[in-house]
Short mmCIF file of C-alpha atoms and ligand atoms in Angstrom, two decimals:
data_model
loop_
_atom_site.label_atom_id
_atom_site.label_comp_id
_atom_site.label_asym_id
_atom_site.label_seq_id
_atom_site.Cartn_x
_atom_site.Cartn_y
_atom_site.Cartn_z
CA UNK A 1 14.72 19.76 23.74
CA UNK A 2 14.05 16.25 22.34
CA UNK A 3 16.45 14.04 20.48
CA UNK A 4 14.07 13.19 18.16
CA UNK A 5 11.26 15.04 16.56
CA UNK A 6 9.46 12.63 14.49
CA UNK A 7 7.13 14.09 11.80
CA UNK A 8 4.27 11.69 10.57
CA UNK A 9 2.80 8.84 12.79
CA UNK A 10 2.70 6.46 10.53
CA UNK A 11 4.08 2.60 10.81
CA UNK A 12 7.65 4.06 9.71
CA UNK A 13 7.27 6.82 12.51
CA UNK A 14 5.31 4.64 15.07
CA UNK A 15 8.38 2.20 14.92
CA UNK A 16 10.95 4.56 14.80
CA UNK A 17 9.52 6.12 18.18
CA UNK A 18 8.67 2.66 19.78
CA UNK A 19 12.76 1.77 18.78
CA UNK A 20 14.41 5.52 20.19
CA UNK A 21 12.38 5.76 23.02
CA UNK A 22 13.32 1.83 24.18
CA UNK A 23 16.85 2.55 23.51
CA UNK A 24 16.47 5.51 26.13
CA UNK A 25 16.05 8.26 23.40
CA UNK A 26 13.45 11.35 24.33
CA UNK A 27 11.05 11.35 21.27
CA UNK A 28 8.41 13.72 19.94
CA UNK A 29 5.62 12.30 17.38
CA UNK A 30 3.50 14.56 15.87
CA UNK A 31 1.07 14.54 12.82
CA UNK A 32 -1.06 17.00 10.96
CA UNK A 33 -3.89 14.59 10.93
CA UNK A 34 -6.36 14.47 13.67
CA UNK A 35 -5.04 10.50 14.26
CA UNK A 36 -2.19 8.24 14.64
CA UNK A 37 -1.39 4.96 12.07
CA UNK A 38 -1.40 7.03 8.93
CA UNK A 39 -2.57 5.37 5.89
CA UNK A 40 -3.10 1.90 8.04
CA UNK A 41 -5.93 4.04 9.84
CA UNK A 42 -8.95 1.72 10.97
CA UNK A 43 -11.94 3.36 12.33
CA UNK A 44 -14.97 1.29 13.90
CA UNK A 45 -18.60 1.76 12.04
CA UNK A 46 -21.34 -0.45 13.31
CA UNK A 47 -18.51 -3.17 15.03
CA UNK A 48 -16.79 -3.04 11.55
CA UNK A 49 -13.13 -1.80 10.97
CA UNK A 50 -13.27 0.17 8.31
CA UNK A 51 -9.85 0.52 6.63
CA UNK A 52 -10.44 4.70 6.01
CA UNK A 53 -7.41 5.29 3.78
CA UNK A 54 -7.70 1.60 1.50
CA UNK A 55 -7.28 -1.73 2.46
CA UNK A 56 -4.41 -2.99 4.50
CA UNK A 57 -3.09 -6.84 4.57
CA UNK A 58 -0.54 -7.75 6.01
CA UNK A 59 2.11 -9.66 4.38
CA UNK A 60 5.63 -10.62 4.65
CA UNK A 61 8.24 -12.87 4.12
CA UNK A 62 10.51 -11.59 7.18
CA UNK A 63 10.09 -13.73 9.96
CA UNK A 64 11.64 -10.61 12.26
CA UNK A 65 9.43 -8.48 10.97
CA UNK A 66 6.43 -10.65 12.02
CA UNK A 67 7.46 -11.09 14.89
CA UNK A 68 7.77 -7.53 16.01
CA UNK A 69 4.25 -6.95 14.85
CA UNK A 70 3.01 -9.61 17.34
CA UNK A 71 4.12 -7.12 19.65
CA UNK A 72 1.49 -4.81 19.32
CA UNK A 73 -1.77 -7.21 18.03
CA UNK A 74 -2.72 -10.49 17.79
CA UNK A 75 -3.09 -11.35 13.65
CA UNK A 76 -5.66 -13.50 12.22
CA UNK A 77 -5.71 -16.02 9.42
CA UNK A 78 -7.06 -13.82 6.93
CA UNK A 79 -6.02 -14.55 3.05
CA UNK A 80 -6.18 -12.01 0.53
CA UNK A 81 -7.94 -13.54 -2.44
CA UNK A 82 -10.01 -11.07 -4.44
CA UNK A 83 -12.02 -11.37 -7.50
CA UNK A 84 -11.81 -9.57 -10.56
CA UNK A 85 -15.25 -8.27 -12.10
CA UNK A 86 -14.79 -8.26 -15.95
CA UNK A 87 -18.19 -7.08 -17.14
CA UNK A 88 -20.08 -9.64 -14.92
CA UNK A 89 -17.85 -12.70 -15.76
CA UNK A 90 -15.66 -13.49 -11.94
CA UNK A 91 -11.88 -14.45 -12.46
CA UNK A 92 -9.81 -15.45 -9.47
CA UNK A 93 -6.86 -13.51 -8.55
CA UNK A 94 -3.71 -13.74 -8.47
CA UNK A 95 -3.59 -15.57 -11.98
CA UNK A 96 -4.14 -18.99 -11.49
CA UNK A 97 -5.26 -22.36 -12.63
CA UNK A 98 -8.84 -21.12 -11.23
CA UNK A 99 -8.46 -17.94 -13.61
CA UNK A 100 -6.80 -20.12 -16.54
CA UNK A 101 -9.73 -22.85 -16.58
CA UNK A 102 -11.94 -19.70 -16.62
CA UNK A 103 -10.36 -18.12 -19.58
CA UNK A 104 -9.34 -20.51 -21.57
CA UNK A 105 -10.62 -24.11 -20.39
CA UNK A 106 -7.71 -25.54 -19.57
CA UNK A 107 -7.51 -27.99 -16.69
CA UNK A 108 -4.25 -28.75 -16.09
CA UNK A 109 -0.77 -26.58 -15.51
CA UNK A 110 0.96 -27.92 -18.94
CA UNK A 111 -2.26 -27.08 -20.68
CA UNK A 112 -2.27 -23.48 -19.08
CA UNK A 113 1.26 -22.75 -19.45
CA UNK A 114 1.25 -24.01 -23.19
CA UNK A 115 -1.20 -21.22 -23.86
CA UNK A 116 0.18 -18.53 -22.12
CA UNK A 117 3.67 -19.54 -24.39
CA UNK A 118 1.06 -20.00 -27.21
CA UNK A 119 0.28 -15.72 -26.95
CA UNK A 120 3.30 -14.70 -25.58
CA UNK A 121 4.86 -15.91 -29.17
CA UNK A 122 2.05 -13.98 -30.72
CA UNK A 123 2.72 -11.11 -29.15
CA UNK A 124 6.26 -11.47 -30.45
CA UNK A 125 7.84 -10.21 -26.87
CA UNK A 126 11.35 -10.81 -26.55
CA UNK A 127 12.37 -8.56 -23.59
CA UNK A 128 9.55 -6.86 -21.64
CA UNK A 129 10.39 -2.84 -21.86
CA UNK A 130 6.92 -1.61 -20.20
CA UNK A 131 3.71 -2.84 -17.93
CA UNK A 132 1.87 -3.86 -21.17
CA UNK A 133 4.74 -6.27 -22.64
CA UNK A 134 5.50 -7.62 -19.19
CA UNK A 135 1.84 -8.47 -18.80
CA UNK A 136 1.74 -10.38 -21.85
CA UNK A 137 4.71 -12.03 -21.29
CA UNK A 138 3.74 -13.80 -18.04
CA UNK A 139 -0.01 -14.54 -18.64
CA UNK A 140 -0.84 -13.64 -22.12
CA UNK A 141 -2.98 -11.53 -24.41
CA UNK A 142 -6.71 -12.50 -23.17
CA UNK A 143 -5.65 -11.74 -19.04
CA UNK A 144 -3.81 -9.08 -20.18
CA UNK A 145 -6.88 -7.30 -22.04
CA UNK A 146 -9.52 -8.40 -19.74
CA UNK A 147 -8.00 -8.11 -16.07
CA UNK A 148 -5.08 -5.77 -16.66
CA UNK A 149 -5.12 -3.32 -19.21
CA UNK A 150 -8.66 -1.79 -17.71
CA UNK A 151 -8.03 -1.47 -14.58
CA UNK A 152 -4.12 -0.46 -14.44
CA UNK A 153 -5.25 2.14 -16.33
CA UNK A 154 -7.65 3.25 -14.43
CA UNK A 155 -5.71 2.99 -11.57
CA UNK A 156 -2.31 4.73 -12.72
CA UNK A 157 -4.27 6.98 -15.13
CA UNK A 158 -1.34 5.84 -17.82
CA UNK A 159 -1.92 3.66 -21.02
CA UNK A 160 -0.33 0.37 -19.74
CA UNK A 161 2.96 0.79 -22.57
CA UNK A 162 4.10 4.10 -20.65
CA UNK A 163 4.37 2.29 -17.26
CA UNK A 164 7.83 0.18 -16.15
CA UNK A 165 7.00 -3.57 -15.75
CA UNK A 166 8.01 -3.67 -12.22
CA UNK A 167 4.66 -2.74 -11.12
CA UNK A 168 3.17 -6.08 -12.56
CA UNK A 169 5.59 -8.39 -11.28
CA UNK A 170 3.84 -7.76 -7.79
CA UNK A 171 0.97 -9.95 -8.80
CA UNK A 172 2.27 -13.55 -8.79
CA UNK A 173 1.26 -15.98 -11.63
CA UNK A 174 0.68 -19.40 -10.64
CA UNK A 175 0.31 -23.06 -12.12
CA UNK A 176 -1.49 -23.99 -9.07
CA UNK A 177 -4.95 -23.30 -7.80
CA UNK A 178 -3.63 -21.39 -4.63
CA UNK A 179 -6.09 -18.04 -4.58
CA UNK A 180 -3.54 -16.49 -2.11
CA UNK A 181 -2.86 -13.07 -3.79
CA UNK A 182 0.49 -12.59 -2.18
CA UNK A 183 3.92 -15.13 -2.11
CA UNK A 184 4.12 -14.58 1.59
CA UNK A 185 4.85 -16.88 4.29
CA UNK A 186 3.24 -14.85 6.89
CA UNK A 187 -0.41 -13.27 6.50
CA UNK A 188 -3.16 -11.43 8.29
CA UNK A 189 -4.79 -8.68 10.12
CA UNK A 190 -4.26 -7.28 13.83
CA UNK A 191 -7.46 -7.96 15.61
CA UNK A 192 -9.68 -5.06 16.51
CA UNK A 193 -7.68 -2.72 13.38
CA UNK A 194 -4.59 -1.40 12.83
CA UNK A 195 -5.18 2.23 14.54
CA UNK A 196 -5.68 -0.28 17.66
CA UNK A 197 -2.04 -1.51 16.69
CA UNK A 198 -0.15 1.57 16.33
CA UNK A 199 -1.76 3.44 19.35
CA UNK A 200 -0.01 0.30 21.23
CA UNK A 201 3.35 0.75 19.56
CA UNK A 202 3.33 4.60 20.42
CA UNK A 203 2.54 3.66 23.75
CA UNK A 204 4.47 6.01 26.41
CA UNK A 205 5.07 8.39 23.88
CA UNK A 206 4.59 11.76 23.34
CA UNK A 207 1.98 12.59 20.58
CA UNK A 208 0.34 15.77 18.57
CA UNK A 209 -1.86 14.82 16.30
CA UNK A 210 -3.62 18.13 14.30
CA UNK A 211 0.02 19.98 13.97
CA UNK A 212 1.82 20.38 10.87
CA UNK A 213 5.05 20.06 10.36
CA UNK A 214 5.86 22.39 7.46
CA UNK A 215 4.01 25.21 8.28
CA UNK A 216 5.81 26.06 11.28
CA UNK A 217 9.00 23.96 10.24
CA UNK A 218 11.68 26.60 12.25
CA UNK A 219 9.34 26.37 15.29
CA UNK A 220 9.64 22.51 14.74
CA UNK A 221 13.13 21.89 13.74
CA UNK A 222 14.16 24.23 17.07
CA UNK A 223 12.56 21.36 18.96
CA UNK A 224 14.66 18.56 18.65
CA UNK A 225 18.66 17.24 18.11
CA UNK A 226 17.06 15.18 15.21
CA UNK A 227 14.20 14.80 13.22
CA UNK A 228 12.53 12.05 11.42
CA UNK A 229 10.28 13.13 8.18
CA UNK A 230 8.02 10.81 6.52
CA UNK A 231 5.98 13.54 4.70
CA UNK A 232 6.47 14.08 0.89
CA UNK A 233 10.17 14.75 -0.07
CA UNK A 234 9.17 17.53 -2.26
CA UNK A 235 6.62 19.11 0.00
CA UNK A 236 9.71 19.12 2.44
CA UNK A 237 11.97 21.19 0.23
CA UNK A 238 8.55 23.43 -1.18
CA UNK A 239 8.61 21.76 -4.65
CA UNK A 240 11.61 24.28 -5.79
CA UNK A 241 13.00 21.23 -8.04
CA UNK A 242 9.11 21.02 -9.24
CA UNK A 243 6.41 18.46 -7.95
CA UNK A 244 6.77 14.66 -7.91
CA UNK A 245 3.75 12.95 -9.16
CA UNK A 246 1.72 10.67 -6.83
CA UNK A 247 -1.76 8.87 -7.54
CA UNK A 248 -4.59 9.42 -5.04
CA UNK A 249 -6.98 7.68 -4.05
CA UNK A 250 -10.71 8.52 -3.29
CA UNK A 251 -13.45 6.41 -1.27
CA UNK A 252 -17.40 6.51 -1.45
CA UNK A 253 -18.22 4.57 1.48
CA UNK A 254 -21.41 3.14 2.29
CA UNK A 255 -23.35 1.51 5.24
CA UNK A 256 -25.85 -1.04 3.77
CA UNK A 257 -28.58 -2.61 5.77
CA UNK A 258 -27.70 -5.76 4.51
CA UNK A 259 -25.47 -8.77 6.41
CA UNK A 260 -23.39 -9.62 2.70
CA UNK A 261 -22.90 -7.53 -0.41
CA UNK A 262 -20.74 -9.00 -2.58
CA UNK A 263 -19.21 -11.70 -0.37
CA UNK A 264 -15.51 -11.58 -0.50
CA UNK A 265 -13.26 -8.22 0.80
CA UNK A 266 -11.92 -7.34 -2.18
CA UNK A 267 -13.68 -7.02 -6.13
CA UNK A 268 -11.70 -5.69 -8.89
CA UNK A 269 -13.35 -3.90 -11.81
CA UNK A 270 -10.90 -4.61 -14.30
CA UNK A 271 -12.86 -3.19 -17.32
CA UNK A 272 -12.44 0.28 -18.61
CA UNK A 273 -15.69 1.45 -18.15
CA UNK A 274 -16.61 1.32 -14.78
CA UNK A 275 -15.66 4.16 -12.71
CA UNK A 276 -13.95 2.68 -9.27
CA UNK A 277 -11.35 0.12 -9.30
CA UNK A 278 -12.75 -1.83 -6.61
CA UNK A 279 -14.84 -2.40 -4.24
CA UNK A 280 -13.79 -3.23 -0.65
CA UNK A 281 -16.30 -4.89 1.80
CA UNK A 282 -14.93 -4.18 5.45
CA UNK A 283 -16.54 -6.81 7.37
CA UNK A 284 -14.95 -9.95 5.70
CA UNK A 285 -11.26 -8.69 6.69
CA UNK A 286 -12.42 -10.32 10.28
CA UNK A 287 -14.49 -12.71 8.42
CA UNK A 288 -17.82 -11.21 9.22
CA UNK A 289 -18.10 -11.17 12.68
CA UNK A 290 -17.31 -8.89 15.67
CA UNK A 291 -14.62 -9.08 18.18
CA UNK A 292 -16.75 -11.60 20.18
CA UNK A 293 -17.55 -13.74 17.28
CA UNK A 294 -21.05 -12.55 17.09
CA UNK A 295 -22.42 -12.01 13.42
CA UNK A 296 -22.85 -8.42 12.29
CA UNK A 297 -26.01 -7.44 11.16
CA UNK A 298 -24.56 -5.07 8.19
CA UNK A 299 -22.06 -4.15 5.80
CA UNK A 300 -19.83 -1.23 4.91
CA UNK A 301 -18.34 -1.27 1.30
CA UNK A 302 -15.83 1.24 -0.23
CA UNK A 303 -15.78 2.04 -3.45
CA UNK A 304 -12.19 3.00 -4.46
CA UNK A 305 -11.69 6.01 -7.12
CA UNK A 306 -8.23 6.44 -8.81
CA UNK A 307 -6.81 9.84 -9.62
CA UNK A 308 -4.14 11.87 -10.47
CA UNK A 309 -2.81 13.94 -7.15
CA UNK A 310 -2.67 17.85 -6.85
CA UNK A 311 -2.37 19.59 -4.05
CA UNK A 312 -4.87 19.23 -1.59
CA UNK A 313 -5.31 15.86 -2.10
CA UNK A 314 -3.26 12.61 0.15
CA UNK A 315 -0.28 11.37 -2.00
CA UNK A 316 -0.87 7.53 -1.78
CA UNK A 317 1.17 5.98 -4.72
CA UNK A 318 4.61 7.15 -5.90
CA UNK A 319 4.84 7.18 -9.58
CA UNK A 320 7.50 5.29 -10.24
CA UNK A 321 8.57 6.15 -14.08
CA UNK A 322 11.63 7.43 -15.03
CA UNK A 323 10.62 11.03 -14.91
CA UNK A 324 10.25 11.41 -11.78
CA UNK A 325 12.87 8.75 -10.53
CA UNK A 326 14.93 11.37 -12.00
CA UNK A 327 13.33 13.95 -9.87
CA UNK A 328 13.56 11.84 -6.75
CA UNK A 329 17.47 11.65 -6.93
CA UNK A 330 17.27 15.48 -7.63
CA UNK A 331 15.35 16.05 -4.34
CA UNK A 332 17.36 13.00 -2.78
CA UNK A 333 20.76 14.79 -3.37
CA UNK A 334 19.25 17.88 -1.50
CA UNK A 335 17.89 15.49 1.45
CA UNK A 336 21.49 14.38 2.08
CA UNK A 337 22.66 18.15 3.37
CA UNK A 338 20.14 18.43 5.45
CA UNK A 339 22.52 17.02 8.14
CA UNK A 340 19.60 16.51 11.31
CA UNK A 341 17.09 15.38 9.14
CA UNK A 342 16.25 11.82 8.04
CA UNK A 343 13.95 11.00 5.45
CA UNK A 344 11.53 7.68 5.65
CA UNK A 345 8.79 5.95 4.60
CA UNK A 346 6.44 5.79 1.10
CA UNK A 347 6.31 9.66 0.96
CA UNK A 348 9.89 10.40 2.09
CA UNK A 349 11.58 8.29 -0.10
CA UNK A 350 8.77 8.35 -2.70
CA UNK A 351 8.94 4.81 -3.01
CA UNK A 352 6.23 2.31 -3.58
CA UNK A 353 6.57 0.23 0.06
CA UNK A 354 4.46 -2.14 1.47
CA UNK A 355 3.86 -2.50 5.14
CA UNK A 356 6.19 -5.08 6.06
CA UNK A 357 9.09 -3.13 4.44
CA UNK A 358 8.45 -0.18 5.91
CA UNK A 359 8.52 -1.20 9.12
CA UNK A 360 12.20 -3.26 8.23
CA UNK A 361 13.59 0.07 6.55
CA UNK A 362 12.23 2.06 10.00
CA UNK A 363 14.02 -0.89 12.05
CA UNK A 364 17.29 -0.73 10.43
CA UNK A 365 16.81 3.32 10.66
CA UNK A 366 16.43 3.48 14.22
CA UNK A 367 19.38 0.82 14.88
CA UNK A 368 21.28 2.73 12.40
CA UNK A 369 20.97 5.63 14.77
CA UNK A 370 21.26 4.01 18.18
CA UNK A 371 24.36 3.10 17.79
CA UNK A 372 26.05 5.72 15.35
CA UNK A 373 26.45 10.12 15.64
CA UNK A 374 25.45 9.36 11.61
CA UNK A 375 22.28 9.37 9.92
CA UNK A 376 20.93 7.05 7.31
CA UNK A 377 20.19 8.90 4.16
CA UNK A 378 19.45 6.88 1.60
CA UNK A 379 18.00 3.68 3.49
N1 UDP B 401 -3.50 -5.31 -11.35
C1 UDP B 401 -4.30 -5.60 -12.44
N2 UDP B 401 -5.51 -6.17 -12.24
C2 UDP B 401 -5.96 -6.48 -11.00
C3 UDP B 401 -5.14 -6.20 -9.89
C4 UDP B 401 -3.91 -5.60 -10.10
O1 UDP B 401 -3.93 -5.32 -13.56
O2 UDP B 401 -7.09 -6.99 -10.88
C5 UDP B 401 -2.19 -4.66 -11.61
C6 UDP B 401 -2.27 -3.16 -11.61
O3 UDP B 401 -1.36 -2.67 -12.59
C7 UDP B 401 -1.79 -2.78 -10.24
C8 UDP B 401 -0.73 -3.82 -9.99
O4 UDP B 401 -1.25 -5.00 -10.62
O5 UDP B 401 -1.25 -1.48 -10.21
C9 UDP B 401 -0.42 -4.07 -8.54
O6 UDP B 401 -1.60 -4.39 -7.88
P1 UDP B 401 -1.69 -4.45 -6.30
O7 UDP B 401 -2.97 -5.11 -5.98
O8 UDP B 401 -0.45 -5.02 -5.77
O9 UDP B 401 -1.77 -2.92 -5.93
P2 UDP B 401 -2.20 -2.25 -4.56
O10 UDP B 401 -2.98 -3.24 -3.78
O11 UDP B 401 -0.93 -1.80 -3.92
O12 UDP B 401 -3.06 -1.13 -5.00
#
């Protein structure tokens, strides 16, 4: 008998077991993949780390949560700043004076800000109800129809009007020409991949990997005092309440004999027409070069392909509208009876988390539950 089962070995797992087992607890990870580190999966093809499931940067602005990650890697100085393919013309991203002079010519920050006010009037926004509005409101029509509307639809599969603004206010919008795509005091990537990372903070620990969870749940559940789920919420209950929506994600990836192919980690297709949303170049997370510094040779490039999730398919983005918000608290309510079980993470919470705060919801979970008999629904 364990006192913890936890189900999915994820970062929100992976810490949870690296917190119960230092606090003396007897923990069981297991996983229906055929790996550890979930989504943050790296996996090395010709001395590259190739992010399998999408890239990964870390960012955050918790200095306790970057610290606990320099636990388990060394991080280096890597910045995300991608570039945003509009039919062959490059914009710099986040929006910034770079991307302003671009569009519109302007050179300096009253200039740029005078024409964003200049369409936001236009547009005759007074309070931003949806993506599209919001867009508009904080950088205008022209970014809006050249870098946004293309590609969010592509990537939520959603005309931009039916999705909630919050989604857009991830991307900041800046008077300066700082290319950094994230407000984050603390940036970068652990050093020979994340899988390297997370086998270090399950270190000690019991692991399956190749076992799943739900088709044997009684077999499971009989295992352990408590369990841990960070699988779907509604695969958990066998979508009686009906199925929350997720979008998927889908990679062609490609080894090209070739030392650069586009020359920056991350290019955004933000028209319509083309198919992917972007294309990721591994090698330029570490900057090109190998673990001994040594310049590699060739490339591997990922072409990322948006979809709508069905079954079958890995859940990567929560669709946060208010349809199935409304399911979530439906499925929620029926999480809190289930009086062992604790649900966690992007799937079992359905909610649209980056790295850093999963690992800070995981941390306050597992101190939650060192020192109380309670769980933490609801975190
Ligand atoms: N977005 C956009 N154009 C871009 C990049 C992002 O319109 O070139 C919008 C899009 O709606 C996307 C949102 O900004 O869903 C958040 O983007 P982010 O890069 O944070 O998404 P993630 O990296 O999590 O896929």
């Amino acid at each position: 008998m364990y006192d913890y089962l936890i189900v999915g070995a994820g970062l929100y797992g992976a810490v949870c077991a690296r917190e119960l087992t230092d606090a003396g607890k007897n923990v069981l990870v297991i996983d229906k993949r055929s790996h550890v580190a979930g989504n943050v999966y790296t996996e090395k093809v010709e001395g590259i780390n190739v992010h399998i499931y999408g890239a990964h940067i870390f960012h955050t602005n918790l200095p306790e949560v970057w610290s606990y990650v320099q636990r388990f890697a060394t991080f280096n100085r890597f910045t995300n700043s991608p570039v945003a393919n509009y039919k062959g013309e490059l914009y710099s991203l986040p929006f910034n004076m770079y991307t302003f002079n671009r569009m519109w010519g302007v050179v300096t920050p009253d200039e740029a800000a005078e024409k964003i006010e200049e369409q936001r009037k236009a547009a005759g926004i007074t309070e931003a109800k949806n993506l599209e509005e919001q867009a508009i409101s904080l950088v205008g029509t022209d970014i809006y129809e050249k870098l946004i509307k293309g590609y969010t639809q592509k990537q939520w599969g959603r005309p931009c009007d039916q999705l909630p603004a919050f989604i857009i206010k991830r991307l900041p919008v800046r008077l300066t020409f700082d290319n950094n795509y994230f407000n984050a005091l603390f940036q970068g990537i652990p050093v020979g991949g994340y899988t390297a990372m997370v086998e270090k903070m399950l270190s000690g620990i019991e692991v399956q990997t190749g076992v799943d969870y739900l088709e044997d749940k009684e077999h499971w559940d009989a295992q352990a005092r408590r369990i841990i789920y960070t699988g779907p919420i509604d695969a958990y209950f066998n979508f009686s309440l009906g199925t929350l929506e997720y979008r998927s994600v889908r990679f062609e990836t490609e080894i090209l004999d070739k030392p650069n192919f586009q020359g920056n980690a991350a290019v955004n297709y933000t028209d319509a027409e083309t198919p992917w949303t972007r294309i990721i170049e591994h090698k330029w997370f570490e900057f090109g070069k190998d673990e001994q510094g040594k310049e590699l040779p060739k490339t591997v490039i990922s072409r990322e392909y948006s979809s709508e999730w069905k079954p079958g398919d890995e859940p990567y983005y929560p669709v946060n509208d208010e349809k199935n918000g409304k399911l979530y608290q439906a499925y929620h309510a029926l999480a809190a009876k289930e009086e062992k079980v604790i649900f966690g993470g992007r799937l079992g919470e359905y909610k649209y988390y980056d790295m850093d705060q999963v690992i800070a919801a995981a941390l306050t979970c597992a101190a939650k539950e060192k020192t109380s008999k309670e769980d933490c629904h609801g975190m």
